Amino acid sequence: MAADHRRLGRELDIFDSDPLIGAGLPFWLPAGAAARHEVESYIHDLERRAGYQHVHSPVLGRRELYERSGHWAHFSGDMFPPLHLGGDDALVLRPSLCPHHALIFKSRHRSYRELPLRVAEIGAMFRAERSGVLGGLARVRAISLNDGHVFCAADQAGEEVAEALRLMVRSHAALGVRVSSYRLSLRGDGGKYAGDDDAWDQAGRVLRGALDAAGVPYSVAAGEAAFYGPKIDVQVVDPAGRESTLSTVQVDFHQPARFDLSYADAAGGRSRPVMVHRSLVGSFERLFAHLIEVHAGALPPWYAPVQLVVLPVAAEQDAAAAAFARDAIAAGLRVEVRHDGSVGARIRDAAGRRIPYVAVIGAREAPRGEVALRLRDGRRLPARSGVEAIALIARMVSDRALELLPPG
Ligand SMILES: [Zn+2]
């Protein structure tokens, strides 16, 4: 049976839910929060090195904001009803971060010299999913999105899309996610799309150009575009063979016009920027639903919730175990010491929790400052010094290796 992230998520203390909180509103338990924090830090750092500036924006906005962006006309069926506070004002739980980021761009005078201006945020957004389709982390009503928007000149959009695709490939590799296919999602029939034909054609050309430059094969899907522009969907497959989308990149001429965005161009006039929307890993809920399943709960060491469990064989080794754990924590590792029960039971418990490394310290190891490492896949390593053991694990973690040991 393929791994089910809902069962594993509960077993591994990653997340759970309570009917009193509500359907589609899971909470993250300490193990899940530790893993998520590590992945968020990685994405934050990857984006910062790629020239992004991070911002924070509120999860609510006035209804007028979404009327302006077009969400109200094209997307209100997926939004929660407005909150009325008296008077004419109504607030809406946001269905996307784009309008806030557009207004962050607009909040300062912008020059062509600042472009491409790359803004990113891990922010909450909301979707009024029907309760029948909700399950675990895969479909939720409160979404934490790895979002970003690049404001650039029209002739810079192609390179920005290509760079977003490269960052996606890099982050997927680090997380142990395999891309199954690329999909170019275009408009379909019907009136649910905003903007004029020229803008759609131009945006489609930019996306095709980036896919061709990346040299990746792709399929074309009509009717899967966002309402404001076409997009590239990066598809992944879960162990049951179901395809889903984590990462997307979109080219948008519509919202910059709706919000009347402009910058001072090189010729001394005002020009309208293009908005490239991109999410490298999608929402953290859907990402972790996928990660838990593709790794069958055995997350790679760098973002495993607990990376190392220390087991003193008997009370005589408690002091040695405590000293070793202190050194491992000081080296940046997430560590637990377990005392209760037989060594065999404690090793089985650690394996059941998919903890990558177990360090056993017995009467032979303690006086020499050594530990005997066991890996979660059952492999046992010869005793080695505590210093060497910590260096080995710390290296696998800092390399963001998907394996437990270096090759060879
Ligand atoms: Zn957006």
CSV table of C-alpha atoms and ligand atoms in Angstrom, one decimal:
chain,number,residue,atom,x,y,z
A,1,MET,CA,0.0,0.0,0.0
A,2,ALA,CA,1.3,3.4,-0.9
A,3,ALA,CA,2.2,5.7,2.0
A,4,ASP,CA,-0.7,7.8,3.1
A,5,HIS,CA,0.4,11.2,4.4
A,6,ARG,CA,-2.6,11.4,6.7
A,7,ARG,CA,-1.7,8.2,8.6
A,8,LEU,CA,2.0,8.9,8.6
A,9,GLY,CA,1.4,12.6,9.6
A,10,ARG,CA,-0.4,11.5,12.7
A,11,GLU,CA,2.0,8.6,13.5
A,12,LEU,CA,5.1,10.9,13.1
A,13,ASP,CA,3.6,13.8,15.0
A,14,ILE,CA,3.8,16.0,11.9
A,15,PHE,CA,0.2,17.3,11.9
A,16,ASP,CA,-3.3,16.6,13.1
A,17,SER,CA,-6.7,18.2,13.1
A,18,ASP,CA,-9.7,18.6,15.4
A,19,PRO,CA,-13.3,18.8,14.3
A,20,LEU,CA,-13.7,21.6,16.8
A,21,ILE,CA,-11.2,23.7,14.8
A,22,GLY,CA,-12.8,22.6,11.6
A,23,ALA,CA,-12.3,20.7,8.4
A,24,GLY,CA,-9.4,21.7,6.2
A,25,LEU,CA,-7.7,23.5,9.1
A,26,PRO,CA,-4.9,21.1,10.2
A,27,PHE,CA,-2.4,22.2,12.8
A,28,TRP,CA,1.4,21.4,12.8
A,29,LEU,CA,2.7,19.4,15.7
A,30,PRO,CA,6.3,19.9,17.0
A,31,ALA,CA,7.9,17.4,14.6
A,32,GLY,CA,6.1,18.9,11.6
A,33,ALA,CA,6.9,22.4,12.7
A,34,ALA,CA,10.6,21.6,13.0
A,35,ALA,CA,10.8,20.1,9.5
A,36,ARG,CA,8.8,22.9,8.0
A,37,HIS,CA,10.9,25.5,9.7
A,38,GLU,CA,14.0,24.0,8.2
A,39,VAL,CA,12.5,23.9,4.7
A,40,GLU,CA,11.2,27.5,5.1
A,41,SER,CA,14.7,28.6,6.1
A,42,TYR,CA,16.2,26.9,3.1
A,43,ILE,CA,13.7,28.5,0.7
A,44,HIS,CA,14.2,31.9,2.3
A,45,ASP,CA,18.0,31.6,1.9
A,46,LEU,CA,17.7,30.3,-1.7
A,47,GLU,CA,15.5,33.3,-2.6
A,48,ARG,CA,17.7,35.8,-0.9
A,49,ARG,CA,20.7,34.6,-2.8
A,50,ALA,CA,18.7,34.8,-6.0
A,51,GLY,CA,18.0,38.5,-5.4
A,52,TYR,CA,14.6,38.4,-3.7
A,53,GLN,CA,13.6,40.8,-0.9
A,54,HIS,CA,11.2,39.4,1.7
A,55,VAL,CA,8.2,41.2,2.9
A,56,HIS,CA,5.2,40.6,5.2
A,57,SER,CA,1.7,41.6,4.3
A,58,PRO,CA,-1.7,41.1,6.1
A,59,VAL,CA,-3.9,38.1,5.4
A,60,LEU,CA,-6.9,40.4,5.0
A,61,GLY,CA,-7.7,43.2,2.6
A,62,ARG,CA,-10.7,45.4,1.7
A,63,ARG,CA,-13.1,43.9,-0.8
A,64,GLU,CA,-12.3,46.7,-3.1
A,65,LEU,CA,-8.7,45.4,-3.4
A,66,TYR,CA,-9.9,42.2,-4.9
A,67,GLU,CA,-12.4,43.9,-7.1
A,68,ARG,CA,-9.5,45.9,-8.5
A,69,SER,CA,-7.3,42.8,-8.9
A,70,GLY,CA,-10.1,40.9,-10.7
A,71,HIS,CA,-10.3,38.2,-8.0
A,72,TRP,CA,-13.8,39.3,-7.0
A,73,ALA,CA,-15.1,39.0,-10.6
A,74,HIS,CA,-13.3,35.8,-11.5
A,75,PHE,CA,-12.6,33.9,-8.3
A,76,SER,CA,-15.2,34.8,-5.7
A,77,GLY,CA,-16.7,31.4,-5.8
A,78,ASP,CA,-13.5,30.1,-4.1
A,79,MET,CA,-13.3,32.9,-1.6
A,80,PHE,CA,-14.8,33.1,1.9
A,81,PRO,CA,-17.7,35.6,2.2
A,82,PRO,CA,-16.7,39.2,3.2
A,83,LEU,CA,-16.6,40.2,6.8
A,84,HIS,CA,-18.8,43.3,7.4
A,85,LEU,CA,-17.6,45.7,10.0
A,86,GLY,CA,-20.4,48.3,9.7
A,87,GLY,CA,-20.5,51.1,7.2
A,88,ASP,CA,-19.6,50.2,3.6
A,89,ASP,CA,-16.3,48.5,4.4
A,90,ALA,CA,-16.0,44.8,4.0
A,91,LEU,CA,-12.8,42.8,4.6
A,92,VAL,CA,-11.9,39.6,2.8
A,93,LEU,CA,-9.6,36.8,3.7
A,94,ARG,CA,-7.2,37.0,0.8
A,95,PRO,CA,-7.4,34.4,-2.0
A,96,SER,CA,-3.8,35.3,-3.1
A,97,LEU,CA,-0.9,37.5,-2.2
A,98,CYS,CA,-0.5,39.2,-5.6
A,99,PRO,CA,-2.6,42.3,-4.9
A,100,HIS,CA,-0.6,43.1,-1.7
A,101,HIS,CA,2.7,42.7,-3.5
A,102,ALA,CA,1.5,44.9,-6.4
A,103,LEU,CA,0.7,47.6,-3.8
A,104,ILE,CA,4.1,47.1,-2.2
A,105,PHE,CA,5.7,47.8,-5.6
A,106,LYS,CA,3.5,50.8,-5.9
A,107,SER,CA,4.3,52.2,-2.4
A,108,ARG,CA,7.6,53.6,-3.5
A,109,HIS,CA,8.8,55.5,-6.6
A,110,ARG,CA,10.4,52.9,-8.8
A,111,SER,CA,13.1,53.4,-11.4
A,112,TYR,CA,14.2,51.1,-14.2
A,113,ARG,CA,17.4,50.7,-12.4
A,114,GLU,CA,15.7,48.7,-9.6
A,115,LEU,CA,14.2,46.2,-12.0
A,116,PRO,CA,13.8,43.3,-11.9
A,117,LEU,CA,12.4,43.9,-8.4
A,118,ARG,CA,11.8,40.6,-6.7
A,119,VAL,CA,9.5,40.4,-3.7
A,120,ALA,CA,8.9,37.2,-1.8
A,121,GLU,CA,6.8,36.1,1.2
A,122,ILE,CA,5.7,32.9,2.9
A,123,GLY,CA,2.2,34.1,3.5
A,124,ALA,CA,-1.3,32.8,4.4
A,125,MET,CA,-4.1,32.8,2.0
A,126,PHE,CA,-7.5,31.2,2.1
A,127,ARG,CA,-9.8,29.1,-0.1
A,128,ALA,CA,-13.4,28.2,0.7
A,129,GLU,CA,-13.1,24.5,-0.3
A,130,ARG,CA,-16.2,22.3,0.0
A,131,SER,CA,-15.8,20.1,3.1
A,132,GLY,CA,-16.1,16.9,0.9
A,133,VAL,CA,-12.8,17.5,-0.9
A,134,LEU,CA,-10.7,18.2,2.2
A,135,GLY,CA,-8.2,15.7,3.5
A,136,GLY,CA,-5.0,15.9,5.5
A,137,LEU,CA,-2.6,18.5,4.2
A,138,ALA,CA,-3.3,18.0,0.5
A,139,ARG,CA,-6.5,20.2,0.3
A,140,VAL,CA,-6.9,22.8,3.0
A,141,ARG,CA,-8.8,26.1,3.6
A,142,ALA,CA,-5.9,28.0,5.2
A,143,ILE,CA,-2.8,27.9,2.9
A,144,SER,CA,0.8,28.9,3.7
A,145,LEU,CA,2.2,29.8,0.3
A,146,ASN,CA,5.8,30.2,-0.8
A,147,ASP,CA,5.0,33.1,-3.0
A,148,GLY,CA,7.0,35.6,-5.0
A,149,HIS,CA,6.5,38.3,-7.6
A,150,VAL,CA,9.0,39.8,-10.0
A,151,PHE,CA,8.3,43.2,-11.3
A,152,CYS,CA,10.3,43.7,-14.5
A,153,ALA,CA,10.5,45.3,-17.9
A,154,ALA,CA,8.8,43.2,-20.7
A,155,ASP,CA,12.1,42.2,-22.2
A,156,GLN,CA,13.3,40.9,-18.8
A,157,ALA,CA,10.3,38.6,-18.2
A,158,GLY,CA,11.8,35.6,-20.2
A,159,GLU,CA,15.0,35.5,-18.2
A,160,GLU,CA,13.0,35.8,-14.9
A,161,VAL,CA,10.8,32.9,-15.9
A,162,ALA,CA,13.9,30.8,-16.8
A,163,GLU,CA,15.5,31.7,-13.5
A,164,ALA,CA,12.4,30.7,-11.6
A,165,LEU,CA,12.4,27.3,-13.4
A,166,ARG,CA,16.1,26.9,-12.4
A,167,LEU,CA,15.3,27.7,-8.7
A,168,MET,CA,12.5,25.1,-8.8
A,169,VAL,CA,14.8,22.4,-10.2
A,170,ARG,CA,17.3,23.2,-7.5
A,171,SER,CA,14.8,23.2,-4.6
A,172,HIS,CA,13.1,20.1,-5.8
A,173,ALA,CA,16.5,18.2,-5.9
A,174,ALA,CA,17.3,19.3,-2.4
A,175,LEU,CA,13.9,18.2,-1.1
A,176,GLY,CA,14.1,14.8,-2.9
A,177,VAL,CA,11.2,15.6,-5.2
A,178,ARG,CA,11.2,14.4,-8.8
A,179,VAL,CA,9.5,16.5,-11.5
A,180,SER,CA,7.3,14.3,-13.6
A,181,SER,CA,6.4,16.8,-16.3
A,182,TYR,CA,6.0,20.4,-17.3
A,183,ARG,CA,2.7,21.8,-18.4
A,184,LEU,CA,2.0,25.0,-20.2
A,185,SER,CA,-1.5,26.0,-19.0
A,186,LEU,CA,-3.4,28.3,-21.4
A,187,ARG,CA,-6.8,29.9,-21.6
A,188,GLY,CA,-9.8,27.7,-22.3
A,189,ASP,CA,-13.2,28.6,-23.6
A,190,GLY,CA,-15.6,30.8,-21.7
A,191,GLY,CA,-15.4,34.2,-20.1
A,192,LYS,CA,-13.6,33.5,-16.9
A,193,TYR,CA,-10.4,35.2,-18.1
A,194,ALA,CA,-9.3,38.8,-17.8
A,195,GLY,CA,-7.2,40.9,-20.2
A,196,ASP,CA,-6.9,41.2,-24.0
A,197,ASP,CA,-5.8,38.7,-26.5
A,198,ASP,CA,-2.5,40.4,-27.3
A,199,ALA,CA,-1.4,40.2,-23.6
A,200,TRP,CA,-2.3,36.5,-23.5
A,201,ASP,CA,-0.4,35.8,-26.7
A,202,GLN,CA,2.7,37.7,-25.5
A,203,ALA,CA,2.7,36.0,-22.1
A,204,GLY,CA,2.3,32.6,-23.7
A,205,ARG,CA,5.3,33.3,-26.0
A,206,VAL,CA,7.4,34.3,-23.0
A,207,LEU,CA,6.6,31.0,-21.2
A,208,ARG,CA,7.2,28.9,-24.3
A,209,GLY,CA,10.5,30.6,-24.8
A,210,ALA,CA,11.6,29.8,-21.3
A,211,LEU,CA,10.5,26.2,-21.6
A,212,ASP,CA,12.4,25.9,-24.9
A,213,ALA,CA,15.5,27.5,-23.4
A,214,ALA,CA,15.4,25.1,-20.5
A,215,GLY,CA,15.2,22.2,-23.0
A,216,VAL,CA,12.4,20.4,-21.2
A,217,PRO,CA,9.5,18.7,-23.0
A,218,TYR,CA,6.1,20.0,-22.0
A,219,SER,CA,2.4,19.4,-22.7
A,220,VAL,CA,-0.1,22.1,-23.3
A,221,ALA,CA,-3.4,22.2,-21.3
A,222,ALA,CA,-6.2,24.6,-22.4
A,223,GLY,CA,-8.4,25.8,-19.6
A,224,GLU,CA,-5.8,25.5,-16.8
A,225,ALA,CA,-4.5,29.1,-16.8
A,226,ALA,CA,-4.9,31.6,-13.9
A,227,PHE,CA,-7.7,34.1,-14.7
A,228,TYR,CA,-5.1,36.8,-15.3
A,229,GLY,CA,-2.5,34.9,-17.4
A,230,PRO,CA,-1.0,31.7,-18.6
A,231,LYS,CA,1.3,29.6,-16.5
A,232,ILE,CA,3.8,26.8,-16.4
A,233,ASP,CA,2.9,24.1,-13.9
A,234,VAL,CA,5.6,21.8,-12.7
A,235,GLN,CA,4.0,18.4,-12.1
A,236,VAL,CA,5.0,15.8,-9.6
A,237,VAL,CA,3.7,12.3,-9.1
A,238,ASP,CA,2.9,10.7,-5.8
A,239,PRO,CA,3.7,7.0,-5.1
A,240,ALA,CA,0.1,6.1,-6.0
A,241,GLY,CA,0.7,7.6,-9.5
A,242,ARG,CA,-1.5,10.7,-9.0
A,243,GLU,CA,-0.1,13.8,-10.6
A,244,SER,CA,-0.4,17.2,-8.9
A,245,THR,CA,1.2,20.7,-9.1
A,246,LEU,CA,3.5,22.1,-6.5
A,247,SER,CA,5.3,24.9,-8.4
A,248,THR,CA,4.0,27.4,-10.9
A,249,VAL,CA,5.3,30.4,-12.8
A,250,GLN,CA,3.0,32.9,-14.5
A,251,VAL,CA,3.4,36.0,-16.7
A,252,ASP,CA,0.8,38.7,-16.0
A,253,PHE,CA,0.1,41.9,-17.9
A,254,HIS,CA,-3.3,42.3,-16.3
A,255,GLN,CA,-2.7,43.1,-12.6
A,256,PRO,CA,0.0,45.7,-13.3
A,257,ALA,CA,-2.6,47.6,-15.5
A,258,ARG,CA,-5.4,47.1,-12.9
A,259,PHE,CA,-3.2,48.6,-10.2
A,260,ASP,CA,-1.7,51.2,-12.6
A,261,LEU,CA,1.8,50.2,-11.7
A,262,SER,CA,4.7,52.1,-13.4
A,263,TYR,CA,8.3,52.9,-13.1
A,264,ALA,CA,10.5,55.7,-14.4
A,265,ASP,CA,12.1,54.3,-17.6
A,266,ALA,CA,15.5,55.1,-19.2
A,267,ALA,CA,13.9,57.5,-21.7
A,268,GLY,CA,12.6,59.7,-18.9
A,269,GLY,CA,9.0,58.5,-19.3
A,270,ARG,CA,6.8,56.1,-17.3
A,271,SER,CA,6.5,52.4,-18.3
A,272,ARG,CA,4.3,49.6,-17.1
A,273,PRO,CA,6.1,46.6,-15.5
A,274,VAL,CA,5.3,43.0,-16.2
A,275,MET,CA,4.5,40.8,-13.1
A,276,VAL,CA,6.0,37.4,-13.0
A,277,HIS,CA,4.2,35.3,-10.3
A,278,ARG,CA,6.1,32.2,-9.1
A,279,SER,CA,6.0,29.7,-6.3
A,280,LEU,CA,9.1,27.5,-6.1
A,281,VAL,CA,7.6,24.8,-3.9
A,282,GLY,CA,3.9,25.7,-3.7
A,283,SER,CA,2.1,25.7,-0.4
A,284,PHE,CA,3.8,24.2,2.6
A,285,GLU,CA,0.7,22.0,3.2
A,286,ARG,CA,0.7,20.4,-0.2
A,287,LEU,CA,4.5,20.3,-0.2
A,288,PHE,CA,4.6,18.3,3.0
A,289,ALA,CA,1.7,16.0,2.0
A,290,HIS,CA,3.9,15.1,-1.0
A,291,LEU,CA,7.2,14.9,0.9
A,292,ILE,CA,5.7,12.6,3.5
A,293,GLU,CA,4.4,10.3,0.8
A,294,VAL,CA,7.4,10.2,-1.5
A,295,HIS,CA,9.8,9.6,1.4
A,296,ALA,CA,7.3,7.3,3.2
A,297,GLY,CA,7.9,9.4,6.3
A,298,ALA,CA,11.7,9.0,6.2
A,299,LEU,CA,12.5,12.6,5.5
A,300,PRO,CA,16.1,13.4,4.4
A,301,PRO,CA,18.4,14.1,7.3
A,302,TRP,CA,18.7,17.9,6.7
A,303,TYR,CA,15.0,18.4,7.4
A,304,ALA,CA,14.1,15.4,9.5
A,305,PRO,CA,12.4,16.6,12.7
A,306,VAL,CA,14.8,14.8,15.0
A,307,GLN,CA,18.1,13.9,13.3
A,308,LEU,CA,19.8,11.9,16.1
A,309,VAL,CA,18.7,9.9,19.1
A,310,VAL,CA,21.2,9.1,21.8
A,311,LEU,CA,20.7,5.9,23.7
A,312,PRO,CA,22.8,5.2,26.9
A,313,VAL,CA,22.6,1.4,27.4
A,314,ALA,CA,22.5,1.7,31.2
A,315,ALA,CA,22.4,4.4,33.8
A,316,GLU,CA,26.2,4.3,34.0
A,317,GLN,CA,26.4,5.8,30.5
A,318,ASP,CA,23.9,8.7,31.2
A,319,ALA,CA,26.7,11.3,31.7
A,320,ALA,CA,28.5,10.2,28.5
A,321,ALA,CA,25.2,10.3,26.6
A,322,ALA,CA,24.3,13.8,28.0
A,323,ALA,CA,27.8,15.2,27.0
A,324,PHE,CA,27.6,13.7,23.5
A,325,ALA,CA,24.1,15.1,23.0
A,326,ARG,CA,25.2,18.6,24.2
A,327,ASP,CA,28.0,18.5,21.6
A,328,ALA,CA,25.6,17.4,18.8
A,329,ILE,CA,23.2,20.2,19.7
A,330,ALA,CA,26.0,22.7,19.8
A,331,ALA,CA,26.9,21.5,16.2
A,332,GLY,CA,23.4,22.5,15.1
A,333,LEU,CA,21.7,19.1,15.1
A,334,ARG,CA,18.2,18.3,16.4
A,335,VAL,CA,18.8,15.7,19.1
A,336,GLU,CA,17.0,13.6,21.7
A,337,VAL,CA,18.3,11.4,24.5
A,338,ARG,CA,16.1,8.4,25.4
A,339,HIS,CA,16.5,6.4,28.6
A,340,ASP,CA,13.4,4.3,29.2
A,341,GLY,CA,13.0,0.7,28.1
A,342,SER,CA,15.4,-1.9,26.6
A,343,VAL,CA,17.9,-0.8,24.1
A,344,GLY,CA,16.2,-2.9,21.5
A,345,ALA,CA,12.8,-1.3,22.2
A,346,ARG,CA,14.4,2.2,22.0
A,347,ILE,CA,16.1,1.4,18.7
A,348,ARG,CA,12.8,0.1,17.3
A,349,ASP,CA,11.0,3.2,18.5
A,350,ALA,CA,13.5,5.5,16.8
A,351,ALA,CA,13.3,3.4,13.5
A,352,GLY,CA,9.4,3.7,13.7
A,353,ARG,CA,9.8,7.5,14.0
A,354,ARG,CA,12.1,7.4,10.9
A,355,ILE,CA,14.9,9.1,12.8
A,356,PRO,CA,17.9,8.9,10.6
A,357,TYR,CA,20.7,8.3,13.1
A,358,VAL,CA,20.8,6.5,16.5
A,359,ALA,CA,23.9,6.7,18.7
A,360,VAL,CA,24.2,3.8,21.2
A,361,ILE,CA,26.6,4.3,24.1
A,362,GLY,CA,27.4,1.2,26.2
A,363,ALA,CA,30.0,0.2,28.7
A,364,ARG,CA,32.6,-0.3,25.9
A,365,GLU,CA,32.0,3.0,24.2
A,366,ALA,CA,31.6,5.4,27.1
A,367,PRO,CA,35.1,5.3,28.6
A,368,ARG,CA,36.7,5.9,25.1
A,369,GLY,CA,34.4,8.8,24.2
A,370,GLU,CA,32.9,6.6,21.4
A,371,VAL,CA,29.4,5.9,20.0
A,372,ALA,CA,28.0,3.1,17.9
A,373,LEU,CA,25.9,4.5,15.1
A,374,ARG,CA,22.9,2.8,13.7
A,375,LEU,CA,21.0,4.1,10.7
A,376,ARG,CA,17.2,4.0,10.2
A,377,ASP,CA,17.6,1.6,7.3
A,378,GLY,CA,19.1,-1.0,9.6
A,379,ARG,CA,22.8,-0.4,8.8
A,380,ARG,CA,25.2,-0.5,11.7
A,381,LEU,CA,28.5,1.3,11.7
A,382,PRO,CA,31.7,0.4,13.7
A,383,ALA,CA,32.1,2.5,16.9
A,384,ARG,CA,33.8,5.8,16.3
A,385,SER,CA,34.6,8.9,18.4
A,386,GLY,CA,31.7,11.2,19.3
A,387,VAL,CA,33.5,14.0,17.5
A,388,GLU,CA,33.7,11.9,14.2
A,389,ALA,CA,30.1,10.8,14.5
A,390,ILE,CA,28.8,14.4,14.9
A,391,ALA,CA,31.1,15.6,12.0
A,392,LEU,CA,29.7,12.8,9.8
A,393,ILE,CA,26.0,13.7,10.5
A,394,ALA,CA,26.6,17.4,10.4
A,395,ARG,CA,28.2,17.0,7.0
A,396,MET,CA,25.3,15.1,5.6
A,397,VAL,CA,22.9,17.7,6.9
A,398,SER,CA,24.9,20.8,5.7
A,399,ASP,CA,25.3,19.1,2.2
A,400,ARG,CA,21.5,18.6,2.2
A,401,ALA,CA,22.2,15.0,1.2
A,402,LEU,CA,19.3,12.7,0.5
A,403,GLU,CA,21.3,9.7,1.7
A,404,LEU,CA,22.4,8.8,5.2
A,405,LEU,CA,26.1,8.3,4.4
A,406,PRO,CA,28.5,9.7,1.9
A,407,PRO,CA,28.9,7.7,-1.3
A,408,GLY,CA,31.6,5.0,-1.3
B,1,ZN,ZN,0.7,36.1,-7.6
